[in-house]
Amino acid sequence: MSKKVIYSGIQPSGSLTLGNYIGALSNFAQFQEEFDCLYCIVDMHAITVEQEPAKLRQNALQLLALYLAAGLDPKKSIVYIQSHVPEHAQLEWVLNTITYMGQLNRMTQFKDKSKNRGDNIPVGLFTYPVLMAADILLFQTDYVPVGEDQKQHLEFTRDIAERFNNRYSDTFVVPEVYLPKVGARIMSLQNPEAKMSKSDSDPNASIFLLDPPAVIKKKIKRAVTDSIGEMAYSDEQLGLRNLIDIYSAITGETTDEIVEKYKGQGYGQFKEDLGEFVANKLSPLQERYNEYLQNKELLEEIYRDGAQRASAIAQKTLRKVYKKVGFLPR
Ligand code: TYM
């Protein structure tokens, strides 16, 4: 129990993008030796926007297969499904009572997702960050590897942890966000001012992890750049900068090295190479994913075992919390 704890989660709400991979998933496996890791499939978060039930079940299994394909080892890490561990919802309720509406009103993700909905904004969308705080705090997490879009939710989580600790005495570890050095915010290939997102209506805007190689190469070739035509990593060339970030995250080369390599060449060769690198990176992932997906029994075994191990830890934290707030033990 002396190891530090890493916790992260991804919503099973559709096909994962290259943004999810670079910003989060591709970083998960490396922590498994040094840390106690928990990786969750957050289906309870996914239903804050409407989901088709059969599809949600399928997406959860697919995400588990993807976790394994990305190198998560269920012997080293706890890999589980959020709805299998009821303590998430139980802790969320307690945290709801110390959360201020003003804080939740300031969350940019909430503002984005509730736009154009008038009075019909689901309360779950509003309290989404409280459930996320519960996820993280249940496991006494030290570090949370996520993309930049989750940073605000992490600040909120820290705030709630501190408020609880101040009111009821030390209970929760106050977690820290862990952002990747490159690729914390991968942008849309069609609009470099917008984040690459699962829900983008333009299929050319995102590379999906399960896209075939030819599609990946085509999307990169069509990616919006600029008319300057000179390789540079600059604020004036946001489209290009995003592609350089992707290149850097996939190959490990620095952005300077990449700019130097393609200087004076225009963007053609650069895009072609990048398409090749991304496709080559994702092909083995896709193969492993397809193998895992065919083995339903193994997947079930893994998520059942994960739920049990996660529950054991979560119950301990929840018992402590219930005692501190003054609930009578049964
Ligand atoms: P979700 O499912 O939207 O995204 C999963 C992860 O992918 C990252 N990400 C990106 N990174 C870089 N560039 C992008 N364009 C990009 N798009 C997405 C996200 O930052 C995230 O790390 N609320 C979370 C899920 C969650 C969670 C948690 C995470 C629920 N409970 C507890 C950590 C700990 C979410 O919606 O992720």
mmCIF file of C-alpha atoms and ligand atoms in Angstrom, residues 7-11 19-20 23-24 42 45 128 132 135-136 144 146-147 149-150 183-186 195-196 198, ligand 1:
data_model
loop_
_atom_site.group_PDB
_atom_site.id
_atom_site.type_symbol
_atom_site.label_atom_id
_atom_site.label_comp_id
_atom_site.label_asym_id
_atom_site.label_seq_id
_atom_site.Cartn_x
_atom_site.Cartn_y
_atom_site.Cartn_z
ATOM 1 C CA TYR A 7 -6.729 6.809 -11.401
ATOM 2 C CA SER A 8 -8.315 7.609 -14.743
ATOM 3 C CA GLY A 9 -11.453 6.913 -16.732
ATOM 4 C CA ILE A 10 -12.900 7.172 -20.206
ATOM 5 C CA GLN A 11 -16.558 7.353 -21.236
ATOM 6 C CA GLY A 19 -7.182 12.749 -29.083
ATOM 7 C CA ASN A 20 -8.392 10.286 -26.427
ATOM 8 C CA GLY A 23 -4.131 12.692 -24.355
ATOM 9 C CA ALA A 24 -4.997 9.742 -22.122
ATOM 10 C CA VAL A 42 -17.299 5.458 -16.786
ATOM 11 C CA HIS A 45 -20.950 9.545 -16.857
ATOM 12 C CA TYR A 128 -21.160 15.450 -13.707
ATOM 13 C CA MET A 132 -15.994 12.535 -11.288
ATOM 14 C CA ASP A 135 -14.499 8.467 -8.713
ATOM 15 C CA ILE A 136 -11.139 9.949 -7.907
ATOM 16 C CA VAL A 144 -4.940 11.605 -12.537
ATOM 17 C CA VAL A 146 -6.069 13.074 -18.437
ATOM 18 C CA GLY A 147 -6.134 15.492 -21.361
ATOM 19 C CA ASP A 149 -10.035 19.451 -21.185
ATOM 20 C CA GLN A 150 -10.371 17.671 -17.821
ATOM 21 C CA GLY A 183 -0.679 16.162 -27.030
ATOM 22 C CA ALA A 184 -2.671 17.227 -23.963
ATOM 23 C CA ARG A 185 -5.032 18.944 -26.391
ATOM 24 C CA ILE A 186 -5.289 17.457 -29.877
ATOM 25 C CA LYS A 195 -10.788 20.180 -29.779
ATOM 26 C CA MET A 196 -10.840 16.828 -31.594
ATOM 27 C CA LYS A 198 -15.899 11.939 -30.499
HETATM 28 P P1 TYM B 1 -13.615 11.527 -22.048
HETATM 29 O O1 TYM B 1 -14.222 10.173 -22.153
HETATM 30 O O2 TYM B 1 -14.296 12.663 -22.685
HETATM 31 O O3 TYM B 1 -12.133 11.512 -22.605
HETATM 32 C C1 TYM B 1 -11.213 10.530 -22.186
HETATM 33 C C2 TYM B 1 -9.832 11.140 -22.048
HETATM 34 O O4 TYM B 1 -9.399 11.658 -23.314
HETATM 35 C C3 TYM B 1 -8.936 12.995 -23.142
HETATM 36 N N1 TYM B 1 -9.205 13.739 -24.372
HETATM 37 C C4 TYM B 1 -8.276 14.399 -25.078
HETATM 38 N N2 TYM B 1 -6.958 14.568 -24.893
HETATM 39 C C5 TYM B 1 -6.282 15.293 -25.807
HETATM 40 N N3 TYM B 1 -6.864 15.857 -26.907
HETATM 41 C C6 TYM B 1 -8.188 15.719 -27.118
HETATM 42 N N4 TYM B 1 -8.755 16.258 -28.194
HETATM 43 C C7 TYM B 1 -8.961 14.957 -26.195
HETATM 44 N N5 TYM B 1 -10.271 14.622 -26.100
HETATM 45 C C8 TYM B 1 -10.393 13.877 -24.996
HETATM 46 C C9 TYM B 1 -9.723 13.513 -21.960
HETATM 47 O O5 TYM B 1 -9.075 14.609 -21.364
HETATM 48 C C10 TYM B 1 -9.772 12.309 -21.072
HETATM 49 O O6 TYM B 1 -8.596 12.197 -20.300
HETATM 50 N N6 TYM B 1 -14.749 13.183 -17.490
HETATM 51 C C11 TYM B 1 -13.840 12.306 -18.198
HETATM 52 C C12 TYM B 1 -13.947 10.853 -17.771
HETATM 53 C C13 TYM B 1 -13.809 10.619 -16.305
HETATM 54 C C14 TYM B 1 -12.595 10.631 -15.567
HETATM 55 C C15 TYM B 1 -12.962 10.298 -14.231
HETATM 56 C C16 TYM B 1 -11.263 10.874 -15.903
HETATM 57 C C17 TYM B 1 -14.802 10.313 -15.447
HETATM 58 N N7 TYM B 1 -14.313 10.114 -14.198
HETATM 59 C C18 TYM B 1 -11.995 10.217 -13.232
HETATM 60 C C19 TYM B 1 -10.304 10.796 -14.890
HETATM 61 C C20 TYM B 1 -10.673 10.465 -13.573
HETATM 62 C C21 TYM B 1 -14.186 12.378 -19.678
HETATM 63 O O7 TYM B 1 -15.232 12.797 -20.045
HETATM 64 O O8 TYM B 1 -13.296 11.843 -20.506
#
